[in-house]
Coordinates of C-alpha atoms in Angstrom, one line a residue:
M162 CA 178.6 -37.6 63.7
D163 CA 174.7 -37.4 63.9
L164 CA 174.0 -34.4 61.9
A165 CA 170.4 -33.0 61.3
I166 CA 170.2 -30.7 58.4
I167 CA 167.1 -28.3 58.2
D168 CA 166.4 -26.5 55.1
Q169 CA 164.2 -23.2 55.6
S170 CA 165.3 -21.4 52.4
Q171 CA 163.6 -20.7 49.3
P172 CA 163.9 -22.4 46.7
G173 CA 165.7 -24.9 48.9
V174 CA 169.2 -26.3 48.8
S175 CA 170.1 -29.1 46.6
Q176 CA 170.7 -32.6 47.7
Y177 CA 174.1 -32.2 46.5
H178 CA 174.9 -29.4 49.0
R179 CA 173.1 -31.2 51.7
D180 CA 175.6 -33.9 51.2
L181 CA 178.4 -31.9 50.8
V182 CA 177.7 -30.3 54.1
K183 CA 177.6 -33.5 55.8
C184 CA 180.7 -34.9 54.4
V185 CA 182.5 -31.8 55.2
L186 CA 181.4 -31.5 59.0
E187 CA 182.0 -35.6 59.3
Y188 CA 185.7 -34.7 57.9
A189 CA 186.0 -32.0 60.1
G190 CA 184.8 -33.9 63.4
Q191 CA 187.2 -37.0 62.6
Y192 CA 190.1 -34.0 61.9
M193 CA 189.4 -32.8 65.3
K194 CA 189.0 -36.4 66.9
L195 CA 185.6 -35.9 68.2
P196 CA 183.5 -38.8 69.3
D197 CA 181.3 -40.4 66.6
N198 CA 178.3 -39.8 68.8
T199 CA 178.7 -35.9 68.7
E200 CA 175.4 -34.4 67.4
M201 CA 174.6 -30.8 65.9
S202 CA 172.4 -29.3 63.3
V203 CA 172.8 -27.1 60.4
T204 CA 169.9 -24.9 59.3
F205 CA 169.8 -23.3 55.8
M206 CA 167.8 -20.0 55.7
N207 CA 167.3 -16.8 53.8
N208 CA 168.5 -13.4 54.6
E209 CA 165.2 -12.2 55.9
E210 CA 165.3 -15.1 58.7
I211 CA 168.9 -14.9 59.8
H212 CA 168.3 -11.1 60.0
R213 CA 165.5 -12.0 62.7
Y214 CA 167.8 -14.3 64.3
N215 CA 170.7 -11.8 64.4
R216 CA 168.5 -8.9 65.7
E217 CA 166.9 -11.1 68.2
Y218 CA 170.0 -13.1 69.6
R219 CA 172.6 -10.8 68.9
N220 CA 171.2 -7.3 68.9
I221 CA 172.6 -6.8 65.4
D222 CA 169.7 -5.3 62.7
K223 CA 171.2 -6.7 59.8
P224 CA 171.5 -10.6 58.2
T225 CA 174.7 -12.3 58.7
D226 CA 176.2 -15.3 56.8
V227 CA 176.4 -17.7 59.8
I228 CA 175.4 -18.1 63.5
S229 CA 176.4 -20.5 65.9
F230 CA 174.7 -21.5 69.0
A231 CA 176.8 -23.7 70.9
I232 CA 175.4 -25.9 73.7
E233 CA 177.0 -25.9 77.0
D234 CA 177.7 -29.0 78.7
D235 CA 178.4 -27.8 82.3
D236 CA 174.8 -28.1 83.3
D237 CA 174.6 -28.3 87.2
D238 CA 171.2 -29.6 86.9
F239 CA 172.0 -32.9 85.0
P240 CA 172.3 -35.7 87.3
L241 CA 175.8 -37.3 87.4
L242 CA 175.8 -40.8 86.2
P243 CA 177.3 -43.5 88.3
D244 CA 178.4 -45.4 85.6
E245 CA 181.2 -43.5 83.6
E246 CA 181.1 -46.0 80.7
M247 CA 177.5 -45.2 80.6
G248 CA 178.4 -41.5 80.2
E249 CA 180.9 -42.2 77.3
D250 CA 177.9 -43.8 75.1
L251 CA 175.9 -40.6 75.6
A252 CA 175.6 -38.7 72.6
K253 CA 177.2 -34.8 72.8
N254 CA 174.9 -32.3 71.2
I255 CA 177.4 -29.5 70.3
G256 CA 174.9 -27.2 69.0
D257 CA 173.3 -25.4 66.0
I258 CA 174.5 -23.5 63.0
L259 CA 172.4 -21.2 60.9
V260 CA 173.6 -20.3 57.5
S261 CA 172.4 -17.7 54.9
V262 CA 172.2 -19.2 51.5
D263 CA 171.7 -15.8 49.9
I264 CA 175.1 -14.5 51.6
I265 CA 176.8 -17.7 50.5
A266 CA 175.9 -16.9 46.9
Q267 CA 176.8 -13.2 47.5
Q268 CA 180.3 -13.8 49.1
A269 CA 181.2 -16.5 46.8
E270 CA 180.9 -14.3 43.9
Y271 CA 182.3 -11.2 45.7
L272 CA 185.4 -13.5 46.4
G273 CA 185.6 -15.3 43.0
H274 CA 185.4 -18.9 44.4
S275 CA 182.7 -21.4 44.0
F276 CA 179.3 -21.6 46.0
E277 CA 180.8 -24.9 47.4
R278 CA 183.9 -23.3 48.7
E279 CA 181.9 -20.6 50.4
L280 CA 179.5 -23.1 51.9
G281 CA 182.2 -25.3 53.4
F282 CA 184.3 -22.4 54.5
L283 CA 180.9 -21.0 56.7
V284 CA 180.0 -24.3 58.1
V285 CA 183.4 -25.1 59.2
H286 CA 183.6 -21.7 60.7
G287 CA 180.4 -22.3 62.6
F288 CA 181.4 -25.8 63.6
L289 CA 184.7 -24.5 65.2
H290 CA 182.7 -21.9 67.1
L291 CA 180.6 -24.7 68.5
N292 CA 183.9 -26.5 69.7
G293 CA 185.2 -23.3 71.5
Y294 CA 186.9 -21.6 68.7
D295 CA 186.6 -17.8 68.8
H296 CA 188.4 -15.4 66.4
M297 CA 187.0 -12.3 68.4
L298 CA 188.9 -12.9 71.4
G299 CA 192.3 -11.8 70.1
D300 CA 194.8 -12.1 67.5
A301 CA 196.3 -15.4 68.5
E302 CA 192.7 -16.7 68.8
E303 CA 192.0 -15.5 65.4
K304 CA 195.3 -17.1 63.8
E305 CA 194.4 -20.3 65.8
M306 CA 190.8 -20.6 64.4
F307 CA 191.6 -19.4 61.0
D308 CA 194.7 -21.6 60.4
L309 CA 192.6 -24.5 61.8
Q310 CA 189.8 -23.9 59.3
R311 CA 192.2 -23.4 56.4
N312 CA 193.7 -26.9 57.4
I313 CA 190.5 -28.9 57.5
L314 CA 189.1 -27.1 54.2
D315 CA 192.4 -27.6 52.3
S316 CA 193.0 -31.3 53.6
Y317 CA 189.3 -32.0 52.7
G318 CA 189.9 -30.7 49.2
L319 CA 187.9 -27.3 49.3
R320 CA 190.8 -24.9 48.5
R321 CA 190.3 -21.3 47.5

């Protein structure tokens, strides 16, 4: 997986936590059998900045833990490729995840587990949204997404 990690948070996310995010998301991509050339980004930020995104793009005037911006591939403006093999080689960008490091710390403390578990939980949660899962569509969809999320995290080794 081609993963861009951007850190806009203050005082910044440790290299250990950046590496953890990379490993967890690469594992999740393999777990879901995504192509190796899948692209995405994760941006770490503080509450003030994620609050701005939440207000601007979701009309919710408060900070949140994670926001996912999926990229839709059904673009009618993109020309059809005559060679199917060539199309398979093109990278597929699935989107961007924004994560509040402030809320990771708050939620980890509140839930009584590690910062690493909460970090893994939120990036996998956002990753699943980028891949079309949505727990807000109904009970069956919520169960499917949360079961998959738990299975990925547990098999990776980030248990509650």
